[in-house]
Short mmCIF file of C-alpha atoms in Angstrom, two decimals:
data_model
loop_
_atom_site.label_atom_id
_atom_site.label_comp_id
_atom_site.label_asym_id
_atom_site.label_seq_id
_atom_site.Cartn_x
_atom_site.Cartn_y
_atom_site.Cartn_z
CA UNK A 173 0.59 2.25 -5.22
CA UNK A 174 -0.11 5.35 -5.25
CA UNK A 175 1.54 8.82 -4.14
CA UNK A 176 0.33 8.28 -0.14
CA UNK A 177 1.13 4.70 -0.21
CA UNK A 178 4.86 4.50 -1.39
CA UNK A 179 5.88 7.73 1.79
CA UNK A 180 4.66 5.75 3.53
CA UNK A 181 7.18 3.46 3.22
CA UNK A 182 9.67 5.50 2.16
CA UNK A 183 9.67 7.29 6.24
CA UNK A 184 9.33 3.35 6.99
CA UNK A 185 12.49 2.81 5.73
CA UNK A 186 14.10 5.89 7.36
CA UNK A 187 17.52 8.37 7.42
CA UNK A 188 18.50 6.00 4.68
CA UNK A 189 15.16 7.34 2.19
CA UNK A 190 16.16 11.00 0.81
CA UNK A 191 13.39 12.43 -0.21
CA UNK A 192 14.27 14.69 -3.87
CA UNK A 193 12.73 17.87 -1.90
CA UNK A 194 15.01 20.75 -3.35
CA UNK A 195 16.95 22.02 -0.57
CA UNK A 196 15.92 18.44 1.76
CA UNK A 197 13.33 21.21 3.44
CA UNK A 198 10.99 18.67 5.91
CA UNK A 199 8.41 17.77 4.25
CA UNK A 200 4.39 18.84 4.27
CA UNK A 201 2.63 15.17 2.77
CA UNK A 202 -1.35 15.11 2.92
CA UNK A 203 -2.38 15.88 -0.74
CA UNK A 204 -5.43 18.17 -1.44
CA UNK A 205 -7.23 15.48 -3.40
CA UNK A 206 -8.14 12.13 -2.63
CA UNK A 207 -6.99 9.23 -4.14
CA UNK A 208 -9.53 8.03 -6.83
CA UNK A 209 -8.58 3.56 -8.13
CA UNK A 210 -9.35 4.92 -12.37
CA UNK A 211 -12.32 2.44 -13.55
CA UNK A 212 -12.06 -0.57 -15.16
CA UNK A 213 -11.72 -2.29 -17.87
CA UNK A 214 -14.14 -1.71 -20.39
CA UNK A 215 -16.77 -5.47 -20.58
CA UNK A 216 -17.23 -4.94 -24.25
CA UNK A 217 -13.63 -4.97 -25.44
CA UNK A 218 -11.11 -7.86 -26.01
CA UNK A 219 -9.02 -8.47 -22.84
CA UNK A 220 -5.12 -9.98 -23.81
CA UNK A 221 -3.00 -10.72 -20.44
CA UNK A 222 0.99 -12.18 -20.57
CA UNK A 223 3.28 -13.62 -18.45
CA UNK A 224 4.57 -11.76 -15.84
CA UNK A 225 7.92 -11.63 -14.38
CA UNK A 226 9.14 -14.50 -12.21
CA UNK A 227 11.26 -11.90 -9.83
CA UNK A 228 14.17 -8.52 -11.69
CA UNK A 229 15.82 -10.23 -13.62
CA UNK A 230 13.15 -12.03 -15.19
CA UNK A 231 12.83 -9.53 -18.85
CA UNK A 232 9.12 -9.67 -20.02
CA UNK A 233 10.07 -7.07 -22.42
CA UNK A 234 8.71 -9.12 -26.13
CA UNK A 235 5.62 -10.54 -24.40
CA UNK A 236 5.04 -7.54 -23.73
CA UNK A 237 5.48 -6.02 -27.11
CA UNK A 238 3.97 -8.81 -28.44
CA UNK A 239 1.19 -8.10 -26.53
CA UNK A 240 0.16 -4.03 -26.89
CA UNK A 241 0.34 -5.95 -30.84
CA UNK A 242 -2.58 -8.28 -29.85
CA UNK A 243 -4.81 -5.70 -28.50
CA UNK A 244 -3.94 -3.25 -30.90
CA UNK A 245 -6.85 -2.31 -32.12
CA UNK A 246 -9.20 -2.08 -30.26
CA UNK A 247 -8.55 -4.07 -27.04
CA UNK A 248 -7.41 -3.35 -23.65
CA UNK A 249 -3.78 -4.91 -21.91
CA UNK A 250 -3.96 -6.01 -18.34
CA UNK A 251 -1.88 -6.50 -16.45
CA UNK A 252 -2.35 -8.18 -13.06
CA UNK A 253 -3.04 -7.07 -9.95
CA UNK A 254 0.16 -7.01 -7.28
CA UNK A 255 2.10 -8.76 -10.67
CA UNK A 256 5.89 -7.17 -11.50
CA UNK A 257 6.36 -7.10 -15.88
CA UNK A 258 10.24 -6.64 -15.72
CA UNK A 259 11.15 -4.75 -19.20
CA UNK A 260 14.84 -4.55 -19.40
CA UNK A 261 15.11 -3.34 -24.33
CA UNK A 262 14.06 -0.56 -25.27
CA UNK A 263 10.00 -0.65 -27.41
CA UNK A 264 8.74 0.90 -30.30
CA UNK A 265 5.16 1.64 -29.33
CA UNK A 266 4.40 3.35 -32.50
CA UNK A 267 1.81 2.08 -33.94
CA UNK A 268 -0.92 1.82 -31.27
CA UNK A 269 -4.53 2.89 -32.50
CA UNK A 270 -7.70 2.17 -30.08
CA UNK A 271 -6.05 0.57 -27.55
CA UNK A 272 -6.08 0.01 -23.46
CA UNK A 273 -4.07 -0.59 -20.89
CA UNK A 274 -5.31 -1.76 -17.26
CA UNK A 275 -2.12 -1.46 -15.49
CA UNK A 276 -2.90 -2.45 -12.14
CA UNK A 277 0.68 -3.98 -11.18
CA UNK A 278 4.30 -2.61 -11.78
CA UNK A 279 5.81 -2.17 -15.09
CA UNK A 280 10.10 -1.91 -13.81
CA UNK A 281 12.66 -1.71 -15.59
CA UNK A 282 15.94 -2.94 -15.40
CA UNK A 283 18.61 -0.38 -13.71
CA UNK A 284 21.30 -2.60 -16.97
CA UNK A 285 23.10 1.92 -17.54
CA UNK A 286 24.96 -0.39 -19.87
CA UNK A 287 22.92 -1.02 -22.34
CA UNK A 288 19.93 1.46 -21.72
CA UNK A 289 22.57 4.66 -22.89
CA UNK A 290 23.90 1.85 -26.24
CA UNK A 291 20.45 0.96 -26.64
CA UNK A 292 17.53 3.44 -25.87
CA UNK A 293 15.65 6.34 -27.97
CA UNK A 294 17.06 8.88 -28.66
CA UNK A 295 16.03 13.20 -28.78
CA UNK A 296 18.68 15.92 -29.37
CA UNK A 297 16.90 18.61 -27.40
CA UNK A 298 18.97 18.52 -24.11
CA UNK A 299 19.91 15.30 -25.32
CA UNK A 300 16.71 12.99 -23.83
CA UNK A 301 17.01 9.14 -24.28
CA UNK A 302 13.57 6.91 -23.59
CA UNK A 303 13.18 3.13 -22.40
CA UNK A 304 10.27 2.95 -25.00
CA UNK A 305 7.98 5.51 -27.26
CA UNK A 306 3.72 5.99 -26.53
CA UNK A 307 2.84 6.81 -30.08
CA UNK A 308 -0.71 7.15 -32.18
CA UNK A 309 -4.03 7.95 -31.68
CA UNK A 310 -7.16 6.95 -28.94
CA UNK A 311 -4.25 5.49 -26.44
CA UNK A 312 -5.99 5.33 -23.14
CA UNK A 313 -3.56 4.01 -19.68
CA UNK A 314 -5.47 3.02 -16.33
CA UNK A 315 -5.59 1.08 -14.03
CA UNK A 316 -3.95 2.41 -10.40
CA UNK A 317 -0.46 0.42 -11.36
CA UNK A 318 3.09 1.80 -11.54
CA UNK A 319 5.88 2.66 -13.86
CA UNK A 320 9.02 2.09 -11.99
CA UNK A 321 12.45 3.45 -13.05
CA UNK A 322 14.49 1.71 -11.33
CA UNK A 323 16.31 5.39 -10.62
CA UNK A 324 18.83 4.90 -7.49
CA UNK A 325 21.33 3.93 -10.06
CA UNK A 326 21.16 6.72 -12.40
CA UNK A 327 21.10 8.90 -9.14
CA UNK A 328 23.71 7.70 -7.95
CA UNK A 329 26.02 7.96 -11.88
CA UNK A 330 24.85 10.84 -12.65
CA UNK A 331 25.77 12.50 -8.87
CA UNK A 332 28.25 15.80 -9.35
CA UNK A 333 26.79 16.23 -12.70
CA UNK A 334 24.90 17.96 -14.98
CA UNK A 335 21.90 17.68 -17.84
CA UNK A 336 23.26 21.36 -19.44
CA UNK A 337 26.47 20.78 -19.03
CA UNK A 338 27.60 20.16 -23.07
CA UNK A 339 30.29 18.04 -21.85
CA UNK A 340 27.03 15.63 -20.52
CA UNK A 341 27.44 12.35 -21.68
CA UNK A 342 25.36 10.00 -19.19
CA UNK A 343 22.01 10.73 -20.91
CA UNK A 344 19.80 9.49 -18.40
CA UNK A 345 16.30 7.72 -19.87
CA UNK A 346 12.59 9.34 -19.26
CA UNK A 347 10.17 7.68 -17.61
CA UNK A 348 7.02 8.06 -20.41
CA UNK A 349 7.62 9.24 -23.63
CA UNK A 350 4.64 10.01 -26.55
CA UNK A 351 6.02 10.85 -29.80
CA UNK A 352 3.30 11.62 -32.62
CA UNK A 353 0.00 11.08 -30.90
CA UNK A 354 -2.82 12.12 -30.50
CA UNK A 355 -6.00 11.42 -27.88
CA UNK A 356 -3.76 9.61 -24.98
CA UNK A 357 -5.24 9.96 -22.17
CA UNK A 358 -3.30 8.41 -19.14
CA UNK A 359 -6.04 7.74 -15.89
CA UNK A 360 -5.45 6.66 -11.60
CA UNK A 361 -1.10 6.38 -12.58
CA UNK A 362 1.66 6.36 -10.37
CA UNK A 363 5.17 6.99 -11.62
CA UNK A 364 8.36 6.38 -9.91
CA UNK A 365 11.62 7.59 -9.54
CA UNK A 366 12.13 9.10 -13.22
CA UNK A 367 15.49 8.05 -13.82
CA UNK A 368 15.48 11.58 -15.37
CA UNK A 369 11.99 13.01 -16.63
CA UNK A 370 9.49 11.34 -16.14
CA UNK A 371 7.64 12.60 -18.84
CA UNK A 372 8.16 14.19 -21.76
CA UNK A 373 5.75 14.60 -25.01
CA UNK A 374 6.76 15.37 -28.26
CA UNK A 375 4.24 15.93 -31.28
CA UNK A 376 1.19 15.12 -29.48
CA UNK A 377 -1.52 16.50 -30.34
CA UNK A 378 -5.28 16.53 -26.72
CA UNK A 379 -2.94 14.49 -24.07
CA UNK A 380 -4.57 14.49 -20.69
CA UNK A 381 -3.09 13.10 -17.36
CA UNK A 382 -5.12 12.29 -14.40
CA UNK A 383 -4.79 11.42 -10.95
CA UNK A 384 -1.10 10.98 -10.69
CA UNK A 385 0.86 10.62 -9.01
CA UNK A 386 4.63 11.00 -9.56
CA UNK A 387 7.86 10.95 -6.85
CA UNK A 388 11.98 10.15 -7.09
CA UNK A 389 12.91 9.49 -3.47
CA UNK A 390 16.59 8.61 -3.15
CA UNK A 391 18.20 6.22 -0.72
CA UNK A 392 21.62 7.93 -1.22
CA UNK A 393 21.88 11.52 0.33
CA UNK A 394 25.33 12.49 -1.19
CA UNK A 395 23.16 11.27 -5.21
CA UNK A 396 19.41 12.49 -4.69
CA UNK A 397 17.25 12.41 -7.86
CA UNK A 398 17.79 15.38 -10.66
CA UNK A 399 16.07 16.59 -13.43
CA UNK A 400 12.83 14.09 -11.88
CA UNK A 401 10.34 16.89 -13.86
CA UNK A 402 7.06 16.38 -13.75
CA UNK A 403 5.53 17.26 -17.28
CA UNK A 404 7.73 18.01 -20.22
CA UNK A 405 6.74 18.64 -23.59
CA UNK A 406 7.86 19.54 -26.63
CA UNK A 407 5.44 20.32 -30.44
CA UNK A 408 2.41 19.80 -28.15
CA UNK A 409 -0.88 21.19 -29.03
CA UNK A 410 -3.82 20.32 -26.27
CA UNK A 411 -2.23 19.28 -22.61
CA UNK A 412 -3.98 18.84 -20.02
CA UNK A 413 -2.60 17.91 -16.08
CA UNK A 414 -5.71 17.15 -13.51
CA UNK A 415 -5.56 16.79 -9.73
CA UNK A 416 -2.11 15.45 -10.01
CA UNK A 417 0.26 14.70 -7.12
CA UNK A 418 3.83 15.81 -7.27
CA UNK A 419 7.42 15.09 -4.93
CA UNK A 420 10.36 15.40 -6.87
CA UNK A 421 13.17 17.52 -7.16
CA UNK A 422 12.78 19.39 -10.57
CA UNK A 423 9.63 21.72 -12.30
CA UNK A 424 7.26 20.13 -10.82
CA UNK A 425 4.95 21.28 -14.84
CA UNK A 426 7.03 22.96 -16.86
CA UNK A 427 5.59 22.41 -20.59
CA UNK A 428 9.13 23.85 -22.76
CA UNK A 429 9.31 25.14 -26.33
CA UNK A 430 6.19 25.25 -29.01
CA UNK A 431 3.61 23.45 -27.13
CA UNK A 432 0.03 25.68 -26.86
CA UNK A 433 -3.29 25.09 -24.66
CA UNK A 434 -2.54 23.93 -22.25
CA UNK A 435 -5.14 23.54 -18.95
CA UNK A 436 -4.42 22.60 -14.93
CA UNK A 437 -6.36 21.80 -12.50
CA UNK A 438 -5.66 20.59 -8.73
CA UNK A 439 -1.84 20.30 -9.34
CA UNK A 440 0.46 19.23 -5.72
CA UNK A 441 3.65 20.03 -5.97
CA UNK A 442 6.09 19.31 -2.62
CA UNK A 443 10.15 20.28 -3.41
CA UNK A 444 10.09 20.80 -6.85
CA UNK A 445 11.28 23.88 -7.98
CA UNK A 446 7.71 25.14 -9.29
CA UNK A 447 4.77 25.22 -11.83
CA UNK A 448 7.70 26.91 -14.71
CA UNK A 449 6.36 28.56 -18.77
CA UNK A 450 9.40 26.66 -20.27
CA UNK A 451 12.87 27.28 -20.91
CA UNK A 452 12.49 28.19 -23.78
CA UNK A 453 14.76 30.48 -26.86
CA UNK A 454 17.45 27.87 -25.98
CA UNK A 455 18.80 26.77 -29.59
CA UNK A 456 20.76 28.74 -32.10
CA UNK A 457 17.98 30.88 -34.43
CA UNK A 458 15.23 29.06 -33.70
CA UNK A 459 11.96 30.38 -31.98
CA UNK A 460 10.49 29.60 -29.37
CA UNK A 461 7.38 29.49 -27.99
CA UNK A 462 4.75 29.18 -25.50
CA UNK A 463 0.85 29.96 -25.33
CA UNK A 464 -2.70 30.08 -24.22
CA UNK A 465 -2.02 27.97 -20.01
CA UNK A 466 -4.49 28.25 -18.17
CA UNK A 467 -3.46 26.87 -14.99
CA UNK A 468 -5.84 27.26 -11.43
CA UNK A 469 -5.86 25.77 -7.74
CA UNK A 470 -2.77 25.47 -7.45
CA UNK A 471 -0.32 23.83 -4.56
CA UNK A 472 3.60 24.34 -4.00
CA UNK A 473 5.53 23.71 -0.78
CA UNK A 474 9.31 23.00 0.21
CA UNK A 475 10.64 24.80 -2.89
CA UNK A 476 12.37 26.78 -5.18
CA UNK A 477 10.62 28.62 -7.73
CA UNK A 478 6.78 28.89 -7.17
CA UNK A 479 5.08 30.31 -10.46
CA UNK A 480 7.70 30.53 -12.99
CA UNK A 481 8.52 31.78 -16.70
CA UNK A 482 12.47 31.28 -17.44
CA UNK A 483 14.02 32.42 -20.91
CA UNK A 484 17.54 31.97 -22.45
CA UNK A 485 20.20 34.53 -22.72
CA UNK A 486 22.74 34.28 -24.32
CA UNK A 487 25.44 34.45 -26.99
CA UNK A 488 23.90 31.79 -28.57
CA UNK A 489 20.62 31.45 -27.59
CA UNK A 490 16.80 32.10 -30.08
CA UNK A 491 13.84 33.69 -29.58
CA UNK A 492 10.38 33.59 -29.30
CA UNK A 493 6.98 34.23 -27.41
CA UNK A 494 5.60 33.32 -23.97
CA UNK A 495 1.92 34.61 -24.51
CA UNK A 496 -1.90 34.34 -22.38
CA UNK A 497 -0.33 33.39 -19.72
CA UNK A 498 -2.90 32.17 -16.49
CA UNK A 499 -1.87 31.66 -13.02
CA UNK A 500 -5.08 31.19 -10.90
CA UNK A 501 -5.37 30.03 -6.63
CA UNK A 502 -2.25 29.07 -5.95
CA UNK A 503 -1.41 28.30 -2.32
CA UNK A 504 2.76 28.89 -1.63
CA UNK A 505 4.72 27.90 1.54
CA UNK A 506 8.47 27.71 1.75
CA UNK A 507 9.76 28.65 -1.32
CA UNK A 508 12.97 30.77 -2.09
CA UNK A 509 10.57 32.39 -4.99
CA UNK A 510 7.27 32.27 -4.94
CA UNK A 511 6.89 34.43 -8.64
CA UNK A 512 9.80 34.66 -10.75
CA UNK A 513 9.71 36.43 -14.73
CA UNK A 514 13.93 35.14 -15.36
CA UNK A 515 14.68 35.62 -18.64
CA UNK A 516 18.93 34.96 -18.19
CA UNK A 517 18.55 31.76 -18.18
CA UNK A 518 20.86 28.77 -18.13
CA UNK A 519 23.20 30.01 -15.79
CA UNK A 520 24.28 32.42 -16.85
CA UNK A 521 26.12 35.55 -14.70
CA UNK A 522 24.61 39.32 -15.20
CA UNK A 523 27.26 40.08 -16.84
CA UNK A 524 26.46 37.95 -19.96
CA UNK A 525 22.98 38.31 -19.48
CA UNK A 526 23.47 42.44 -20.18
CA UNK A 527 25.44 41.62 -22.61
CA UNK A 528 23.32 38.94 -24.33
CA UNK A 529 19.99 39.92 -22.82
CA UNK A 530 17.33 37.26 -24.04
CA UNK A 531 15.11 38.00 -27.02
CA UNK A 532 11.81 35.48 -25.35
CA UNK A 533 8.83 38.38 -25.38
CA UNK A 534 6.29 37.53 -22.24
CA UNK A 535 2.57 39.13 -22.73
CA UNK A 536 -0.47 38.52 -21.03
CA UNK A 537 0.53 37.22 -18.30
CA UNK A 538 -1.72 37.06 -14.96
CA UNK A 539 -1.48 36.05 -11.36
CA UNK A 540 -4.05 35.78 -9.83
CA UNK A 541 -5.52 35.16 -6.25
CA UNK A 542 -2.03 33.54 -4.47
CA UNK A 543 -1.43 33.41 -1.29
CA UNK A 544 1.17 32.01 0.91
CA UNK A 545 4.73 32.98 2.57
CA UNK A 546 8.65 32.12 0.94
CA UNK A 547 11.47 30.22 2.97
CA UNK A 548 12.62 33.85 3.49
CA UNK A 549 15.75 32.96 1.09
CA UNK A 550 15.78 35.94 -1.08
CA UNK A 551 15.24 38.48 1.73
CA UNK A 552 11.59 40.02 1.49
CA UNK A 553 11.28 39.71 -2.10
CA UNK A 554 8.50 37.35 -2.68
CA UNK A 555 8.10 38.38 -6.80
CA UNK A 556 10.33 38.93 -9.32
CA UNK A 557 9.87 39.84 -11.97
CA UNK A 558 12.94 40.75 -14.06
CA UNK A 559 12.99 41.44 -17.60
CA UNK A 560 14.67 41.51 -20.74
CA UNK A 561 15.95 45.01 -21.94
CA UNK A 562 16.07 43.36 -26.26
CA UNK A 563 12.01 41.74 -25.38
CA UNK A 564 8.84 42.99 -25.09
CA UNK A 565 7.01 42.33 -21.71
CA UNK A 566 3.82 44.45 -21.48
CA UNK A 567 0.57 42.97 -19.52
CA UNK A 568 2.06 41.26 -16.95
CA UNK A 569 -0.32 41.59 -13.74
CA UNK A 570 -0.31 40.07 -10.34
CA UNK A 571 -3.40 40.78 -8.78
CA UNK A 572 -4.65 39.26 -5.80
CA UNK A 573 -1.70 38.75 -4.76
CA UNK A 574 -0.74 38.48 -0.98
CA UNK A 575 2.73 37.25 -0.60
CA UNK A 576 4.60 37.10 3.12
CA UNK A 577 8.25 36.58 3.86
CA UNK A 578 9.72 35.68 7.14
CA UNK A 579 12.56 38.24 6.48
CA UNK A 580 9.91 40.81 7.41
CA UNK A 581 7.62 43.32 6.24
CA UNK A 582 6.27 45.20 3.70
CA UNK A 583 6.97 42.66 1.16
CA UNK A 584 9.01 43.15 -1.72
CA UNK A 585 7.79 42.59 -5.78
CA UNK A 586 10.66 43.60 -7.82
CA UNK A 587 9.70 44.86 -11.61
CA UNK A 588 12.16 45.80 -14.10
CA UNK A 589 11.69 45.96 -17.74
CA UNK A 590 7.52 45.80 -18.15
CA UNK A 591 5.69 48.36 -19.62
CA UNK A 592 2.77 49.82 -17.86
CA UNK A 593 1.64 48.81 -14.32
CA UNK A 594 2.24 44.86 -12.47
CA UNK A 595 -0.37 46.70 -10.65
CA UNK A 596 1.24 46.31 -6.88
CA UNK A 597 3.43 48.22 -6.06
CA UNK A 598 6.44 47.41 -6.91
CA UNK A 599 10.35 48.47 -7.38
CA UNK A 600 13.64 47.70 -9.45
CA UNK A 601 16.03 45.70 -8.43
CA UNK A 602 18.36 48.25 -8.55
CA UNK A 603 16.72 49.58 -5.32
CA UNK A 604 16.28 46.47 -3.50
CA UNK A 605 16.32 45.88 0.10
CA UNK A 606 18.12 42.35 -0.52
CA UNK A 607 20.92 41.74 -1.94
CA UNK A 608 21.66 40.63 -5.91
CA UNK A 609 20.64 37.48 -6.50
CA UNK A 610 20.85 34.80 -9.17
CA UNK A 611 17.77 32.66 -10.11
CA UNK A 612 17.99 29.20 -11.79
#
């Protein structure tokens, strides 16, 4: 079931369903690109099938694992249309080589919170866990089906908590994680109601997502989906996302440390925290980088941020660089902070940020051909490029950027700590007509 069908179902539920649209704004839900059915399996590959689940209590984890083993080295695992395959046990899929998964039906994870919090794959980076790990080489997933994280119980259980709270022990699984994987393609799949991040790409090289729908919604207004990022990565070289629609309550696209050679085209984001580079520089003494990213033809609606770069500040953080980043052809509507450089991440107050500023250099960044408007939450400010005094910020340019604010004219562009001009008239935050703000 694709995004348009799911959204229709969500709204049919009525007031009991709440989309994760950041601040609860009304969503504009017409994607800019038509849905496509992913290509059918190649006829010259052997096809493996497994039994489907009889109901949502019928765990076929062992069958699924056996099917993946049987289809490995040149075959295709077919998961049939209108069938559900329930996964209730953690799965190590790091042995893969030349395999296709034709997902026409639905993979549904159980919501046994006790089991998954005690049986998972753990990653130290931001205390991440996952149901399963995909690894190996030459992996293709396609077919128009759904991977369903069954997230409602997780949203309810996590209500009131924060992922980066050092005292948090309620870990939530990531829906799709690759580790030590090369040449991965995911095409025409829906990722639905992930408990936490939708994807996390670790030590991965050359991974491509095309025609992906990502959505998270809650049936409980007091426990919305949280931290359901669309795309996260760590130590990844070669990340491509095209023709994709994201309706969640956190970052639409947010490569994390040591990600390079990024290409994004035709991305639609509703109710998100934006297209972010980072965050990076979180861990003490650790060098992080994000470099060589080209991101074009993006629509951002009803969100907290538009195009954003974010780096940690504080007493015990790391250092690094964000360089050679192009944001091009963006349409932004009703977004709090359309253009942001935030070097006081995460939850760092102004005095702490001043005492322990970020040491992440930001260079060679272009924002080009931006059109749209802010929400007015930050007054007339439509762009805030505030760089750290302890870092190098240079060659950061706004070119052909036309953004307005419902708070009035003229729109305000803030620039602090940047060497040279930014391509448009700008003012220091100390001279801004808008009161001091806290970006997250």
